[in-house]
Amino acid sequence: MDDEKFMAAAIDAATEGVEAGQTPFGACIVRDGEIITAAHNAVWSDTDITAHAEVQAIRAACRKLNTIDLTGCVIYSTCEPCPMCFAACHWAKISKIVFGARIADAEKAGFSELAISNEQMKTLGRSGVKIAGDFLRNECIKLFETWVGRGDNRPY
Amino acid sequence: MDDEKFMAAAIDAATEGVEAGQTPFGACIVRDGEIITAAHNAVWSDTDITAHAEVQAIRAACRKLNTIDLTGCVIYSTCEPCPMCFAACHWAKISKIVFGARIADAEKAGFSELAISNEQMKTLGRSGVKIAGDFLRNECIKLFETWVGRGDNRPY
């Protein structure tokens, strides 16, 4: 139940982003059952190619908690974190990643992904992070469809 | 010769960072033989675990050039970009990565790296980025030694 609530917060953030002309990605960081922060991708609005939803959420959580150590936090992401975002989770010591759509779904929507899965990154990097994928995947894929349907979508 | 000049700018940025209590990483982004930006790691000063030197340099270059597309740019980094920074270079469409020390050198200095090399990332992600490693490696390794010698070094 709680997982659904937290992923819903990530989806809501992504939806806000899409409505503001951003790409359809959202993330939410939770600790001890409480939402610390939710953020959407801001690459276009900030002219910052690193401003993915997960990076934005991690930055905001660091600021809010005044620490670079997010041990015990879970990140809910509407899409499987790209290798940049996976590695950002690693550096932040995030304990668990829960994601909806897959990197392949983002590729289908036009994004030029480095197609390395979170499981591959975890195995190669010997990371201890827990990963739960395909959670509310269909709901998360819908974000791409809504975004493409707007006609002003700009992948990168 | 130019490569040496640009790596020297990255080393200078790292040195400034170390003197300011930051970790010993610097990066410099160059286009058409001109330095666009040089930056050092700012994880501690910004309480932002994503503020690696390469990410800082990419953000600054995006702002300065008012674009998220850094095609044609070369990044000089005192240390092999971690997977987060490698993927950030990919998203930014940086054409070439030149690095000094290796991820293994950063690990030796105490950083909890995801030990996935740039060559591995490139192969797995089918990236077209050019990579030149071990450039002025000894000079770049010295940055770690200077940093460790200060006694106030905080890896993460």
Coordinates of C-alpha atoms in Angstrom, one line a residue:
Chain A
M1 CA 0.0 0.0 0.0
D2 CA 2.7 2.4 1.1
D3 CA 4.8 1.6 -2.0
E4 CA 1.8 2.5 -4.1
K5 CA 1.4 5.8 -2.3
F6 CA 5.1 6.7 -2.7
M7 CA 5.2 5.7 -6.4
A8 CA 2.0 7.8 -6.9
A9 CA 3.9 10.8 -5.5
A10 CA 6.6 10.2 -8.1
I11 CA 4.0 9.9 -10.8
D12 CA 2.4 13.1 -9.6
A13 CA 5.7 14.9 -9.8
A14 CA 6.3 13.6 -13.3
T15 CA 2.8 14.7 -14.3
E16 CA 3.5 18.2 -13.0
G17 CA 6.7 18.2 -14.9
V18 CA 5.0 17.2 -18.2
E19 CA 2.5 20.0 -17.7
A20 CA 5.3 22.4 -17.3
G21 CA 7.0 21.3 -20.5
Q22 CA 9.5 19.0 -19.0
T23 CA 10.2 15.3 -19.8
P24 CA 8.1 12.6 -18.1
F25 CA 10.2 11.5 -15.2
G26 CA 9.5 11.8 -11.5
A27 CA 11.1 10.5 -8.3
C28 CA 10.3 10.5 -4.7
I29 CA 12.6 9.9 -1.7
V30 CA 11.2 8.3 1.4
R31 CA 12.7 7.6 4.9
D32 CA 11.0 5.9 7.7
G33 CA 7.7 5.9 5.9
E34 CA 7.8 9.7 5.3
I35 CA 8.3 11.5 2.0
I36 CA 11.4 13.6 2.2
T37 CA 11.1 15.1 -1.3
A38 CA 9.5 14.5 -4.7
A39 CA 10.9 16.0 -7.9
H40 CA 10.5 15.9 -11.6
N41 CA 13.0 16.1 -14.4
A42 CA 14.1 19.7 -15.0
V43 CA 16.6 19.4 -17.9
W44 CA 14.9 21.8 -20.1
S45 CA 13.8 24.4 -17.5
D46 CA 17.2 24.5 -15.9
T47 CA 19.2 24.0 -19.1
D48 CA 21.0 21.4 -17.1
I49 CA 21.5 18.0 -18.7
T50 CA 22.2 16.4 -15.3
A51 CA 18.8 17.6 -13.8
H52 CA 17.1 14.2 -14.0
A53 CA 14.3 13.5 -11.6
E54 CA 16.4 11.2 -9.4
V55 CA 19.3 13.7 -9.3
Q56 CA 17.0 16.5 -8.5
A57 CA 15.4 14.5 -5.7
I58 CA 18.8 13.4 -4.2
R59 CA 20.0 17.0 -4.3
A60 CA 16.8 18.2 -2.6
A61 CA 17.0 15.5 0.0
C62 CA 20.7 16.3 0.8
R63 CA 19.8 19.9 1.3
K64 CA 16.7 19.2 3.4
L65 CA 18.4 16.7 5.7
N66 CA 21.7 18.6 5.6
T67 CA 23.7 15.5 4.8
I68 CA 25.2 13.7 1.8
D69 CA 24.4 10.3 3.4
L70 CA 20.9 9.1 2.6
T71 CA 21.3 5.7 4.2
G72 CA 17.9 4.2 5.0
C73 CA 16.2 6.1 2.2
V74 CA 14.2 4.5 -0.6
I75 CA 13.9 6.2 -4.0
Y76 CA 10.8 5.6 -6.0
S77 CA 11.3 6.5 -9.7
T78 CA 8.8 6.4 -12.5
C79 CA 11.5 5.0 -14.7
E80 CA 14.5 2.8 -14.1
P81 CA 17.3 5.1 -13.2
C82 CA 19.8 5.7 -16.0
P83 CA 23.4 4.8 -15.1
M84 CA 24.0 8.5 -14.0
C85 CA 21.1 8.3 -11.6
F86 CA 21.9 4.8 -10.4
A87 CA 25.4 5.9 -9.6
A88 CA 24.0 9.0 -7.9
C89 CA 21.9 6.7 -5.7
H90 CA 25.1 4.7 -4.9
W91 CA 27.0 7.7 -3.9
A92 CA 24.1 8.9 -1.7
K93 CA 24.0 5.4 -0.1
I94 CA 20.3 5.1 -0.9
S95 CA 19.2 1.7 0.4
K96 CA 16.6 0.7 -2.2
I97 CA 15.5 1.7 -5.6
V98 CA 11.9 1.0 -6.7
F99 CA 11.1 1.8 -10.3
G100 CA 8.2 1.6 -12.8
A101 CA 9.0 1.8 -16.5
R102 CA 12.2 0.3 -17.8
I103 CA 15.1 2.1 -19.5
A104 CA 13.9 0.4 -22.7
D105 CA 10.6 2.2 -22.4
A106 CA 12.4 5.5 -22.2
E107 CA 14.4 4.6 -25.3
K108 CA 11.2 3.8 -27.1
A109 CA 9.9 7.3 -26.2
G110 CA 13.0 8.7 -27.9
F111 CA 15.6 9.2 -25.2
S112 CA 19.2 8.3 -26.1
E113 CA 19.8 6.1 -23.1
L114 CA 23.0 4.2 -22.2
A115 CA 21.1 1.0 -22.1
I116 CA 22.7 -0.5 -19.0
S117 CA 20.2 -1.9 -16.6
N118 CA 20.3 -1.3 -12.8
E119 CA 20.9 -5.0 -12.2
Q120 CA 23.9 -4.9 -14.5
M121 CA 25.2 -1.7 -12.8
K122 CA 24.7 -3.4 -9.4
T123 CA 26.5 -6.6 -10.3
L124 CA 29.4 -4.9 -12.1
G125 CA 29.8 -2.3 -9.4
R126 CA 29.3 -4.8 -6.5
S127 CA 26.7 -2.5 -5.0
G128 CA 24.5 -3.6 -2.1
V129 CA 21.5 -1.5 -3.1
K130 CA 18.2 -3.3 -3.3
I131 CA 16.3 -3.0 -6.6
A132 CA 12.6 -3.6 -7.2
G133 CA 11.6 -3.0 -10.9
D134 CA 8.4 -3.1 -12.9
F135 CA 6.4 -1.6 -10.0
L136 CA 3.2 0.1 -11.4
R137 CA 5.0 -0.2 -14.8
N138 CA 1.9 0.4 -16.9
E139 CA 1.0 3.6 -15.0
C140 CA 4.5 4.8 -15.5
I141 CA 4.6 4.0 -19.2
K142 CA 1.4 6.1 -19.5
L143 CA 3.5 9.1 -18.6
F144 CA 5.5 8.7 -21.8
E145 CA 2.3 8.3 -23.8
T146 CA 0.8 11.5 -22.3
W147 CA 4.0 13.3 -23.0
V148 CA 4.3 12.2 -26.6
G149 CA 0.6 13.0 -27.1
R150 CA 1.2 16.6 -26.2
G151 CA 3.0 17.3 -29.4
D152 CA 5.6 19.6 -27.7
N153 CA 7.7 16.7 -26.5
R154 CA 11.5 17.1 -26.8
P155 CA 13.6 14.0 -26.0
Y156 CA 17.3 14.2 -25.7
Chain B
M1 CA 50.7 20.5 -25.8
D2 CA 47.2 21.7 -25.7
D3 CA 46.1 18.6 -23.9
E4 CA 48.6 19.3 -21.2
K5 CA 47.4 22.9 -20.9
F6 CA 43.8 21.8 -20.5
M7 CA 44.7 19.0 -18.0
A8 CA 46.7 21.6 -16.1
A9 CA 43.5 23.7 -15.8
A10 CA 41.7 20.7 -14.4
I11 CA 44.5 20.0 -11.9
D12 CA 44.5 23.7 -10.9
A13 CA 40.8 23.5 -10.3
A14 CA 41.3 20.4 -8.2
T15 CA 44.1 22.1 -6.2
E16 CA 41.8 25.1 -5.5
G17 CA 39.2 22.6 -4.3
V18 CA 41.5 20.8 -2.0
E19 CA 42.7 24.2 -0.5
A20 CA 39.0 25.0 0.1
G21 CA 38.4 21.7 1.9
Q22 CA 36.9 19.8 -1.0
T23 CA 37.9 16.4 -2.4
P24 CA 40.7 16.3 -5.0
F25 CA 38.9 16.2 -8.3
G26 CA 38.9 18.7 -11.1
A27 CA 37.5 18.9 -14.6
C28 CA 37.8 21.3 -17.5
I29 CA 35.6 21.5 -20.6
V30 CA 37.1 22.7 -23.9
R31 CA 35.5 23.5 -27.3
D32 CA 37.5 24.5 -30.4
G33 CA 40.6 24.9 -28.4
E34 CA 39.0 27.2 -25.8
I35 CA 38.3 26.5 -22.2
I36 CA 34.6 26.8 -21.6
T37 CA 34.7 26.1 -17.9
A38 CA 36.8 24.4 -15.2
A39 CA 35.4 23.2 -11.9
H40 CA 36.3 21.2 -8.8
N41 CA 34.3 18.8 -6.8
A42 CA 31.9 20.6 -4.4
V43 CA 30.2 17.7 -2.6
W44 CA 31.1 19.0 0.9
S45 CA 30.6 22.8 0.3
D46 CA 27.3 22.3 -1.5
T47 CA 26.1 19.3 0.6
D48 CA 25.3 17.8 -2.7
I49 CA 26.5 14.2 -3.3
T50 CA 26.1 14.7 -7.1
A51 CA 28.4 17.7 -7.2
H52 CA 31.4 15.9 -8.7
A53 CA 33.9 17.9 -10.7
E54 CA 32.6 16.7 -14.1
V55 CA 29.0 17.3 -13.2
Q56 CA 29.8 20.8 -11.9
A57 CA 31.7 21.5 -15.2
I58 CA 28.9 20.1 -17.3
R59 CA 26.3 22.2 -15.5
A60 CA 28.4 25.3 -15.8
A61 CA 29.1 24.7 -19.5
C62 CA 25.3 24.1 -20.2
R63 CA 24.6 27.4 -18.4
K64 CA 27.4 29.3 -20.2
L65 CA 26.6 28.0 -23.7
N66 CA 22.8 28.0 -23.0
T67 CA 22.4 24.5 -24.3
I68 CA 22.2 20.9 -23.1
D69 CA 24.1 19.7 -26.1
L70 CA 27.9 19.8 -25.6
T71 CA 28.7 18.1 -28.9
G72 CA 32.3 18.8 -29.9
C73 CA 33.4 19.4 -26.4
V74 CA 36.2 17.6 -24.7
I75 CA 36.3 17.0 -21.0
Y76 CA 39.6 16.8 -19.1
S77 CA 39.2 15.2 -15.7
T78 CA 41.9 14.6 -13.1
C79 CA 40.3 11.2 -12.4
E80 CA 38.5 8.7 -14.6
P81 CA 34.9 9.8 -14.4
C82 CA 32.8 7.6 -12.1
P83 CA 29.8 5.9 -13.8
M84 CA 27.6 8.9 -12.8
C85 CA 29.9 11.4 -14.5
F86 CA 30.5 9.1 -17.5
A87 CA 26.8 8.9 -18.0
A88 CA 26.5 12.7 -17.5
C89 CA 29.1 13.1 -20.3
H90 CA 27.0 10.8 -22.5
W91 CA 23.8 12.8 -21.9
A92 CA 25.6 16.0 -22.7
K93 CA 27.0 14.4 -25.9
I94 CA 30.6 15.3 -25.0
S95 CA 32.8 14.0 -27.8
K96 CA 35.9 13.0 -25.8
I97 CA 37.0 12.2 -22.3
V98 CA 40.6 12.6 -21.3
F99 CA 41.4 11.5 -17.8
G100 CA 44.4 11.3 -15.5
A101 CA 44.2 9.0 -12.5
R102 CA 42.0 5.8 -12.5
I103 CA 38.9 4.9 -10.6
A104 CA 41.2 2.4 -8.7
D105 CA 43.4 5.3 -7.6
A106 CA 40.3 7.1 -6.1
E107 CA 39.3 3.9 -4.4
K108 CA 42.8 3.6 -2.9
A109 CA 42.3 7.2 -1.5
G110 CA 39.2 6.0 0.3
F111 CA 36.3 6.7 -2.1
S112 CA 33.6 4.1 -2.3
E113 CA 33.5 3.9 -6.0
L114 CA 31.3 1.8 -8.2
A115 CA 34.4 0.2 -9.9
I116 CA 33.1 0.2 -13.5
S117 CA 35.7 1.6 -15.9
N118 CA 34.8 4.1 -18.6
E119 CA 35.7 1.5 -21.3
Q120 CA 33.2 -0.9 -19.7
M121 CA 30.6 1.7 -19.6
K122 CA 31.2 2.7 -23.2
T123 CA 31.1 -0.9 -24.4
L124 CA 28.0 -1.9 -22.5
G125 CA 26.2 1.3 -23.3
R126 CA 27.3 1.3 -27.0
S127 CA 28.5 4.9 -26.6
G128 CA 30.5 6.6 -29.3
V129 CA 32.5 8.8 -26.9
K130 CA 36.3 8.8 -27.3
I131 CA 38.3 8.0 -24.2
A132 CA 41.9 8.7 -23.5
G133 CA 43.1 7.5 -20.1
D134 CA 46.3 7.7 -18.0
F135 CA 47.1 11.2 -19.2
L136 CA 49.4 12.9 -16.8
R137 CA 48.3 10.2 -14.4
N138 CA 51.2 10.7 -11.9
E139 CA 50.4 14.4 -11.6
C140 CA 46.8 13.6 -11.0
I141 CA 47.6 10.9 -8.4
K142 CA 49.6 13.5 -6.6
L143 CA 46.3 15.4 -5.9
F144 CA 45.2 12.5 -3.8
E145 CA 48.5 12.4 -1.9
T146 CA 48.3 16.1 -1.2
W147 CA 44.7 15.8 0.0
V148 CA 45.5 12.8 2.3
G149 CA 48.5 14.7 3.6
R150 CA 46.3 17.6 4.8
G151 CA 44.8 15.5 7.6
D152 CA 41.4 17.0 7.1
N153 CA 40.4 14.8 4.2
R154 CA 36.9 13.3 4.2
P155 CA 36.3 10.7 1.5
Y156 CA 32.7 9.4 1.0

